[in-house]
Tab-separated table of C-alpha atoms in Angstrom:
chain	number	residue	atom	x	y	z
A	393	GLN	CA	140.940	90.303	10.727
A	394	GLN	CA	139.126	87.985	13.119
A	395	ILE	CA	137.726	89.443	16.317
A	396	LEU	CA	138.058	87.118	19.282
A	397	THR	CA	135.154	86.808	21.680
A	398	SER	CA	135.658	87.584	25.367
A	399	ARG	CA	135.737	83.826	26.044
A	400	GLN	CA	138.471	83.242	23.446
A	401	ARG	CA	140.562	86.180	24.616
A	402	LYS	CA	142.888	85.638	27.526
A	403	TYR	CA	143.471	89.347	28.046
A	404	GLN	CA	141.280	92.290	28.860
A	405	MET	CA	140.027	94.469	26.013
A	406	THR	CA	142.231	97.507	25.504
A	407	PRO	CA	140.916	101.076	25.367
A	408	SER	CA	141.982	101.392	21.710
A	409	GLU	CA	140.240	98.124	20.813
A	410	LEU	CA	137.005	99.363	22.384
A	411	ARG	CA	137.286	102.673	20.518
A	412	GLU	CA	137.983	100.950	17.183
A	413	ARG	CA	135.155	98.450	17.536
A	414	ARG	CA	132.671	101.151	18.613
A	415	SER	CA	133.676	103.375	15.695
A	416	PHE	CA	133.525	100.466	13.228
A	417	LEU	CA	129.894	99.914	14.258
A	418	GLY	CA	129.153	103.593	13.576
A	419	TYR	CA	128.480	104.657	17.159
A	420	THR	CA	129.630	107.878	18.755
A	421	GLN	CA	130.598	107.748	22.407
A	422	LEU	CA	127.196	109.235	23.235
A	423	SER	CA	125.109	106.886	21.065
A	424	PHE	CA	127.074	103.861	22.321
A	425	ALA	CA	126.605	104.983	25.925
A	426	GLU	CA	122.863	105.436	25.385
A	427	LYS	CA	122.562	101.966	23.814
A	428	LEU	CA	124.264	100.478	26.890
A	429	GLY	CA	122.478	102.638	29.469
A	430	LEU	CA	125.737	104.335	30.496
A	431	SER	CA	126.980	107.894	30.453
A	432	ARG	CA	129.186	109.249	27.684
A	433	ARG	CA	131.770	110.039	30.360
A	434	THR	CA	131.899	106.359	31.364
A	435	ILE	CA	132.628	105.320	27.762
A	436	GLN	CA	135.211	108.076	27.548
A	437	ALA	CA	136.897	106.826	30.737
A	438	TYR	CA	137.083	103.296	29.297
A	439	GLU	CA	138.538	104.557	26.020
A	440	LEU	CA	141.107	106.756	27.766
A	441	GLY	CA	142.193	103.891	29.992
A	442	GLU	CA	141.088	105.702	33.146
A	443	THR	CA	138.806	102.817	34.103
A	444	SER	CA	139.185	99.097	33.416
A	445	ILE	CA	136.780	97.757	30.825
A	446	PRO	CA	134.510	95.222	32.529
A	447	LYS	CA	133.912	91.803	30.969
A	448	VAL	CA	130.189	92.534	30.849
A	449	LEU	CA	130.861	95.489	28.520
A	450	GLU	CA	132.913	93.224	26.248
A	451	MET	CA	130.029	90.742	26.141
A	452	ALA	CA	127.511	93.529	25.426
A	453	LEU	CA	129.709	94.760	22.566
A	454	GLU	CA	129.871	91.241	21.126
A	455	THR	CA	126.069	91.027	21.254
A	456	ILE	CA	125.749	94.371	19.469
A	457	GLU	CA	128.228	93.225	16.816
A	458	LEU	CA	126.182	90.066	16.202
A	459	GLU	CA	122.942	92.076	15.972
A	460	GLU	CA	124.476	94.539	13.503
A	461	LYS	CA	125.658	91.840	11.046
């Protein structure tokens, strides 16, 4: 399965997509939040769909994915 970059995607990342990609990389909500300088509650809000996922978070996730390869 190919993961589209934020520039290739014409839609906003979904909460479930964020959760799946974070989990695939082996991060907990807390460890992912710490890596990004955010609170665990902020990540939780994104993954529950309470808050829209900003483009900058998508780009940060893409950078992490590239670093982890």
